[in-house]
Amino acid sequence: MEKNSENTLQESIKTLVYNLHDEYGWFNDEELKNTPKRIENFYREWYGTRNFTFTKFKVSGHESMVIMKNISFYSMCSHHLLPFFGTINVAYLPKPSGYIAGVSKLVRAVNKIASKPQLQESMTSEIVDLLYDNLNPLFVMVTAKGQHMCMMMRGVKQESATMVTSSVKYSGIVRTELESLKNEALKMMGE
């Protein structure tokens, strides 16, 4: 896809907004005056959260699960370009003499992956992949609970429906240990 210049992006947004206005009569011209710039600024700010340095620390002797619960996220459905939002829980088990994440980095990892149009299922798996690739733990698990505006505002119009997704990645443990780790993580997450 060809990269647009700032003015071309604003002109494209302006064309879309004015076409919607012409079709449905939603706005007056004064309300629309700065809308293209505001939309562009929103996307630049939102997408800008994708840049951060993943800080990790070498640890020895830590053999317990690390959990970060109730991380708020905001993302956008790639089908309708409408928001979905909710909470994410992250659990990982460092390898003995492995790595732990800087505490804010778990939140930043969620923000990085969430700040683009996508499906919730993909988002959950990508967060697991990012954590697994950076920490190389024995086990990492992510659960996400999301409410989707594309289901609330249109289509089935379900205001209270919540989508729940999970993803797990592991190495160096046997399958029987995996079930035990998943159960421990879910219990600690309050699931």
PDB file of C-alpha atoms in Angstrom:
ATOM      1  CA  MET A   1       0.000   0.000   0.000  1.00  0.00           C
ATOM      2  CA  GLU A   2       1.401   3.397  -0.961  1.00  0.00           C
ATOM      3  CA  LYS A   3       2.170   5.773   1.911  1.00  0.00           C
ATOM      4  CA  ASN A   4       0.146   8.996   1.793  1.00  0.00           C
ATOM      5  CA  SER A   5       1.539  12.388   2.651  1.00  0.00           C
ATOM      6  CA  GLU A   6      -0.072  14.305   5.515  1.00  0.00           C
ATOM      7  CA  ASN A   7      -2.102  16.516   3.168  1.00  0.00           C
ATOM      8  CA  THR A   8      -3.239  13.565   1.069  1.00  0.00           C
ATOM      9  CA  LEU A   9      -4.337  11.716   4.209  1.00  0.00           C
ATOM     10  CA  GLN A  10      -6.300  14.731   5.443  1.00  0.00           C
ATOM     11  CA  GLU A  11      -7.853  15.187   1.992  1.00  0.00           C
ATOM     12  CA  SER A  12      -8.904  11.516   1.920  1.00  0.00           C
ATOM     13  CA  ILE A  13     -10.491  11.839   5.358  1.00  0.00           C
ATOM     14  CA  LYS A  14     -12.174  15.091   4.315  1.00  0.00           C
ATOM     15  CA  THR A  15     -13.618  13.416   1.206  1.00  0.00           C
ATOM     16  CA  LEU A  16     -14.994  10.522   3.276  1.00  0.00           C
ATOM     17  CA  VAL A  17     -16.510  12.773   5.948  1.00  0.00           C
ATOM     18  CA  TYR A  18     -18.044  15.179   3.438  1.00  0.00           C
ATOM     19  CA  ASN A  19     -19.471  12.291   1.390  1.00  0.00           C
ATOM     20  CA  LEU A  20     -21.117  10.947   4.555  1.00  0.00           C
ATOM     21  CA  HIS A  21     -22.408  14.448   5.291  1.00  0.00           C
ATOM     22  CA  ASP A  22     -23.813  14.818   1.770  1.00  0.00           C
ATOM     23  CA  GLU A  23     -25.478  11.401   1.970  1.00  0.00           C
ATOM     24  CA  TYR A  24     -26.924  11.642   5.489  1.00  0.00           C
ATOM     25  CA  GLY A  25     -26.773  15.326   6.479  1.00  0.00           C
ATOM     26  CA  TRP A  26     -25.156  14.599   9.822  1.00  0.00           C
ATOM     27  CA  PHE A  27     -23.131  17.741  10.409  1.00  0.00           C
ATOM     28  CA  ASN A  28     -22.927  21.404   9.650  1.00  0.00           C
ATOM     29  CA  ASP A  29     -19.830  22.813   7.955  1.00  0.00           C
ATOM     30  CA  GLU A  30     -18.518  24.413  11.164  1.00  0.00           C
ATOM     31  CA  GLU A  31     -18.498  21.032  12.945  1.00  0.00           C
ATOM     32  CA  LEU A  32     -16.564  19.477  10.052  1.00  0.00           C
ATOM     33  CA  LYS A  33     -14.003  22.232   9.714  1.00  0.00           C
ATOM     34  CA  ASN A  34     -11.174  20.545  11.665  1.00  0.00           C
ATOM     35  CA  THR A  35     -12.441  16.957  11.609  1.00  0.00           C
ATOM     36  CA  PRO A  36      -9.900  15.585   9.088  1.00  0.00           C
ATOM     37  CA  LYS A  37      -6.976  16.946  11.148  1.00  0.00           C
ATOM     38  CA  ARG A  38      -8.496  15.605  14.397  1.00  0.00           C
ATOM     39  CA  ILE A  39      -8.927  12.134  12.888  1.00  0.00           C
ATOM     40  CA  GLU A  40      -5.373  12.151  11.565  1.00  0.00           C
ATOM     41  CA  ASN A  41      -4.050  13.269  14.984  1.00  0.00           C
ATOM     42  CA  PHE A  42      -6.007  10.509  16.710  1.00  0.00           C
ATOM     43  CA  TYR A  43      -4.505   7.798  14.494  1.00  0.00           C
ATOM     44  CA  ARG A  44      -0.977   9.190  14.843  1.00  0.00           C
ATOM     45  CA  GLU A  45      -1.307   9.294  18.662  1.00  0.00           C
ATOM     46  CA  TRP A  46      -2.985   5.887  18.912  1.00  0.00           C
ATOM     47  CA  TYR A  47      -0.577   4.173  16.554  1.00  0.00           C
ATOM     48  CA  GLY A  48       2.364   5.930  18.260  1.00  0.00           C
ATOM     49  CA  THR A  49       1.921   3.721  21.346  1.00  0.00           C
ATOM     50  CA  ARG A  50       3.429   0.900  19.286  1.00  0.00           C
ATOM     51  CA  ASN A  51       6.962   2.217  19.888  1.00  0.00           C
ATOM     52  CA  PHE A  52       8.707   1.192  23.110  1.00  0.00           C
ATOM     53  CA  THR A  53      11.773  -0.660  24.308  1.00  0.00           C
ATOM     54  CA  PHE A  54      11.040  -3.991  25.957  1.00  0.00           C
ATOM     55  CA  THR A  55      13.091  -3.903  29.169  1.00  0.00           C
ATOM     56  CA  LYS A  56      13.823  -7.253  30.759  1.00  0.00           C
ATOM     57  CA  PHE A  57      15.939  -8.335  33.689  1.00  0.00           C
ATOM     58  CA  LYS A  58      17.971 -11.488  34.210  1.00  0.00           C
ATOM     59  CA  VAL A  59      16.711 -13.359  37.236  1.00  0.00           C
ATOM     60  CA  SER A  60      17.897 -16.416  39.077  1.00  0.00           C
ATOM     61  CA  GLY A  61      15.954 -18.454  41.551  1.00  0.00           C
ATOM     62  CA  HIS A  62      12.528 -17.000  40.661  1.00  0.00           C
ATOM     63  CA  GLU A  63      10.382 -20.012  39.897  1.00  0.00           C
ATOM     64  CA  SER A  64       6.908 -18.570  40.433  1.00  0.00           C
ATOM     65  CA  MET A  65       4.219 -17.389  38.065  1.00  0.00           C
ATOM     66  CA  VAL A  66       4.199 -13.676  37.216  1.00  0.00           C
ATOM     67  CA  ILE A  67       0.726 -12.219  36.647  1.00  0.00           C
ATOM     68  CA  MET A  68      -0.489  -8.783  35.540  1.00  0.00           C
ATOM     69  CA  LYS A  69      -4.285  -8.543  35.765  1.00  0.00           C
ATOM     70  CA  ASN A  70      -6.919  -6.201  34.379  1.00  0.00           C
ATOM     71  CA  ILE A  71      -4.824  -4.313  31.827  1.00  0.00           C
ATOM     72  CA  SER A  72      -7.240  -2.019  29.996  1.00  0.00           C
ATOM     73  CA  PHE A  73      -7.014  -2.054  26.222  1.00  0.00           C
ATOM     74  CA  TYR A  74      -8.605  -0.263  23.289  1.00  0.00           C
ATOM     75  CA  SER A  75      -8.394  -1.623  19.782  1.00  0.00           C
ATOM     76  CA  MET A  76     -10.295  -1.455  16.529  1.00  0.00           C
ATOM     77  CA  CYS A  77     -12.148  -4.124  14.587  1.00  0.00           C
ATOM     78  CA  SER A  78     -10.521  -4.566  11.190  1.00  0.00           C
ATOM     79  CA  HIS A  79     -13.875  -5.468   9.627  1.00  0.00           C
ATOM     80  CA  HIS A  80     -15.806  -2.307  10.538  1.00  0.00           C
ATOM     81  CA  LEU A  81     -13.137   0.081  11.887  1.00  0.00           C
ATOM     82  CA  LEU A  82     -15.159   0.369  15.090  1.00  0.00           C
ATOM     83  CA  PRO A  83     -13.571   0.158  18.556  1.00  0.00           C
ATOM     84  CA  PHE A  84     -13.452  -2.840  20.813  1.00  0.00           C
ATOM     85  CA  PHE A  85     -12.164  -2.587  24.355  1.00  0.00           C
ATOM     86  CA  GLY A  86     -11.836  -4.469  27.591  1.00  0.00           C
ATOM     87  CA  THR A  87      -9.237  -6.051  29.844  1.00  0.00           C
ATOM     88  CA  ILE A  88      -6.306  -8.372  29.385  1.00  0.00           C
ATOM     89  CA  ASN A  89      -4.598 -10.675  31.877  1.00  0.00           C
ATOM     90  CA  VAL A  90      -1.007 -11.793  31.314  1.00  0.00           C
ATOM     91  CA  ALA A  91       0.717 -14.726  33.038  1.00  0.00           C
ATOM     92  CA  TYR A  92       4.187 -16.121  32.478  1.00  0.00           C
ATOM     93  CA  LEU A  93       6.563 -18.494  34.193  1.00  0.00           C
ATOM     94  CA  PRO A  94      10.218 -17.462  33.789  1.00  0.00           C
ATOM     95  CA  LYS A  95      12.831 -20.113  33.200  1.00  0.00           C
ATOM     96  CA  PRO A  96      15.223 -20.644  36.112  1.00  0.00           C
ATOM     97  CA  SER A  97      17.988 -18.124  35.386  1.00  0.00           C
ATOM     98  CA  GLY A  98      15.660 -16.594  32.790  1.00  0.00           C
ATOM     99  CA  TYR A  99      14.133 -13.145  32.326  1.00  0.00           C
ATOM    100  CA  ILE A 100      11.362 -11.093  33.877  1.00  0.00           C
ATOM    101  CA  ALA A 101       9.784  -8.051  32.256  1.00  0.00           C
ATOM    102  CA  GLY A 102       9.954  -4.525  33.603  1.00  0.00           C
ATOM    103  CA  VAL A 103       6.541  -4.183  35.252  1.00  0.00           C
ATOM    104  CA  SER A 104       5.257  -1.442  32.925  1.00  0.00           C
ATOM    105  CA  LYS A 105       6.438  -3.401  29.889  1.00  0.00           C
ATOM    106  CA  LEU A 106       3.574  -5.865  30.178  1.00  0.00           C
ATOM    107  CA  VAL A 107       1.140  -2.953  29.859  1.00  0.00           C
ATOM    108  CA  ARG A 108       3.173  -1.404  27.039  1.00  0.00           C
ATOM    109  CA  ALA A 109       3.247  -4.746  25.215  1.00  0.00           C
ATOM    110  CA  VAL A 110      -0.559  -4.863  25.360  1.00  0.00           C
ATOM    111  CA  ASN A 111      -0.812  -1.245  24.164  1.00  0.00           C
ATOM    112  CA  LYS A 112       1.631  -1.905  21.314  1.00  0.00           C
ATOM    113  CA  ILE A 113      -0.325  -4.839  19.945  1.00  0.00           C
ATOM    114  CA  ALA A 114      -3.776  -3.340  20.636  1.00  0.00           C
ATOM    115  CA  SER A 115      -3.128  -0.097  18.743  1.00  0.00           C
ATOM    116  CA  LYS A 116      -4.077  -1.213  15.240  1.00  0.00           C
ATOM    117  CA  PRO A 117      -7.142  -2.529  13.413  1.00  0.00           C
ATOM    118  CA  GLN A 118      -7.405  -6.304  13.995  1.00  0.00           C
ATOM    119  CA  LEU A 119      -9.427  -9.208  15.315  1.00  0.00           C
ATOM    120  CA  GLN A 120      -9.425  -9.910  19.051  1.00  0.00           C
ATOM    121  CA  GLU A 121      -8.266 -13.476  18.431  1.00  0.00           C
ATOM    122  CA  SER A 122      -5.203 -12.201  16.537  1.00  0.00           C
ATOM    123  CA  MET A 123      -4.467  -9.559  19.164  1.00  0.00           C
ATOM    124  CA  THR A 124      -4.418 -12.152  21.950  1.00  0.00           C
ATOM    125  CA  SER A 125      -2.029 -14.421  20.026  1.00  0.00           C
ATOM    126  CA  GLU A 126       0.263 -11.536  19.046  1.00  0.00           C
ATOM    127  CA  ILE A 127       0.625 -10.443  22.682  1.00  0.00           C
ATOM    128  CA  VAL A 128       1.635 -14.001  23.620  1.00  0.00           C
ATOM    129  CA  ASP A 129       4.149 -14.073  20.745  1.00  0.00           C
ATOM    130  CA  LEU A 130       5.674 -10.719  21.749  1.00  0.00           C
ATOM    131  CA  LEU A 131       6.112 -11.806  25.374  1.00  0.00           C
ATOM    132  CA  TYR A 132       7.395 -15.247  24.431  1.00  0.00           C
ATOM    133  CA  ASP A 133       9.926 -13.842  21.949  1.00  0.00           C
ATOM    134  CA  ASN A 134      11.242 -11.256  24.436  1.00  0.00           C
ATOM    135  CA  LEU A 135      11.234 -13.287  27.669  1.00  0.00           C
ATOM    136  CA  ASN A 136      11.718 -16.860  26.430  1.00  0.00           C
ATOM    137  CA  PRO A 137       9.706 -18.183  29.414  1.00  0.00           C
ATOM    138  CA  LEU A 138       8.652 -21.734  30.151  1.00  0.00           C
ATOM    139  CA  PHE A 139       5.017 -20.658  29.772  1.00  0.00           C
ATOM    140  CA  VAL A 140       3.059 -17.562  28.780  1.00  0.00           C
ATOM    141  CA  MET A 141      -0.717 -17.155  28.715  1.00  0.00           C
ATOM    142  CA  VAL A 142      -2.937 -14.211  27.827  1.00  0.00           C
ATOM    143  CA  THR A 143      -6.695 -13.893  28.280  1.00  0.00           C
ATOM    144  CA  ALA A 144      -8.689 -11.027  26.792  1.00  0.00           C
ATOM    145  CA  LYS A 145     -12.260  -9.934  27.468  1.00  0.00           C
ATOM    146  CA  GLY A 146     -13.598  -7.470  24.938  1.00  0.00           C
ATOM    147  CA  GLN A 147     -16.760  -5.616  24.103  1.00  0.00           C
ATOM    148  CA  HIS A 148     -17.132  -4.850  20.417  1.00  0.00           C
ATOM    149  CA  MET A 149     -18.860  -1.708  19.186  1.00  0.00           C
ATOM    150  CA  CYS A 150     -19.510  -3.479  15.863  1.00  0.00           C
ATOM    151  CA  MET A 151     -21.807  -5.822  17.818  1.00  0.00           C
ATOM    152  CA  MET A 152     -23.249  -3.081  20.023  1.00  0.00           C
ATOM    153  CA  MET A 153     -24.037  -0.362  17.479  1.00  0.00           C
ATOM    154  CA  ARG A 154     -24.983  -2.454  14.475  1.00  0.00           C
ATOM    155  CA  GLY A 155     -25.905  -5.981  13.445  1.00  0.00           C
ATOM    156  CA  VAL A 156     -27.027  -8.024  16.458  1.00  0.00           C
ATOM    157  CA  LYS A 157     -26.969  -4.971  18.789  1.00  0.00           C
ATOM    158  CA  GLN A 158     -25.793  -6.826  21.880  1.00  0.00           C
ATOM    159  CA  GLU A 159     -24.723  -4.307  24.518  1.00  0.00           C
ATOM    160  CA  SER A 160     -23.658  -6.804  27.170  1.00  0.00           C
ATOM    161  CA  ALA A 161     -22.047  -9.532  25.037  1.00  0.00           C
ATOM    162  CA  THR A 162     -18.379 -10.015  25.926  1.00  0.00           C
ATOM    163  CA  MET A 163     -15.936 -11.936  23.776  1.00  0.00           C
ATOM    164  CA  VAL A 164     -13.308 -13.958  25.659  1.00  0.00           C
ATOM    165  CA  THR A 165     -10.136 -15.185  23.960  1.00  0.00           C
ATOM    166  CA  SER A 166      -6.994 -16.867  25.236  1.00  0.00           C
ATOM    167  CA  SER A 167      -3.646 -17.929  23.881  1.00  0.00           C
ATOM    168  CA  VAL A 168      -0.817 -20.008  25.356  1.00  0.00           C
ATOM    169  CA  LYS A 169       2.767 -20.703  24.330  1.00  0.00           C
ATOM    170  CA  TYR A 170       5.269 -22.892  26.166  1.00  0.00           C
ATOM    171  CA  SER A 171       8.563 -24.765  25.898  1.00  0.00           C
ATOM    172  CA  GLY A 172      10.572 -27.033  28.150  1.00  0.00           C
ATOM    173  CA  ILE A 173       7.530 -28.423  29.955  1.00  0.00           C
ATOM    174  CA  VAL A 174       5.492 -31.551  29.348  1.00  0.00           C
ATOM    175  CA  ARG A 175       1.835 -31.470  28.376  1.00  0.00           C
ATOM    176  CA  THR A 176       0.649 -32.631  31.813  1.00  0.00           C
ATOM    177  CA  GLU A 177       2.481 -29.687  33.404  1.00  0.00           C
ATOM    178  CA  LEU A 178       0.842 -27.356  30.886  1.00  0.00           C
ATOM    179  CA  GLU A 179      -2.666 -28.062  32.177  1.00  0.00           C
ATOM    180  CA  SER A 180      -1.520 -27.484  35.746  1.00  0.00           C
ATOM    181  CA  LEU A 181       0.135 -24.171  34.775  1.00  0.00           C
ATOM    182  CA  LYS A 182      -2.951 -23.030  32.857  1.00  0.00           C
ATOM    183  CA  ASN A 183      -5.165 -23.816  35.852  1.00  0.00           C
ATOM    184  CA  GLU A 184      -2.795 -21.993  38.222  1.00  0.00           C
ATOM    185  CA  ALA A 185      -2.708 -18.950  35.920  1.00  0.00           C
ATOM    186  CA  LEU A 186      -6.492 -18.860  35.543  1.00  0.00           C
ATOM    187  CA  LYS A 187      -6.965 -19.163  39.304  1.00  0.00           C
ATOM    188  CA  MET A 188      -4.526 -16.320  39.981  1.00  0.00           C
ATOM    189  CA  MET A 189      -6.219 -14.230  37.267  1.00  0.00           C
ATOM    190  CA  GLY A 190      -9.551 -14.759  38.979  1.00  0.00           C
ATOM    191  CA  GLU A 191     -10.989 -16.615  35.995  1.00  0.00           C
TER     192      GLU A 191
END
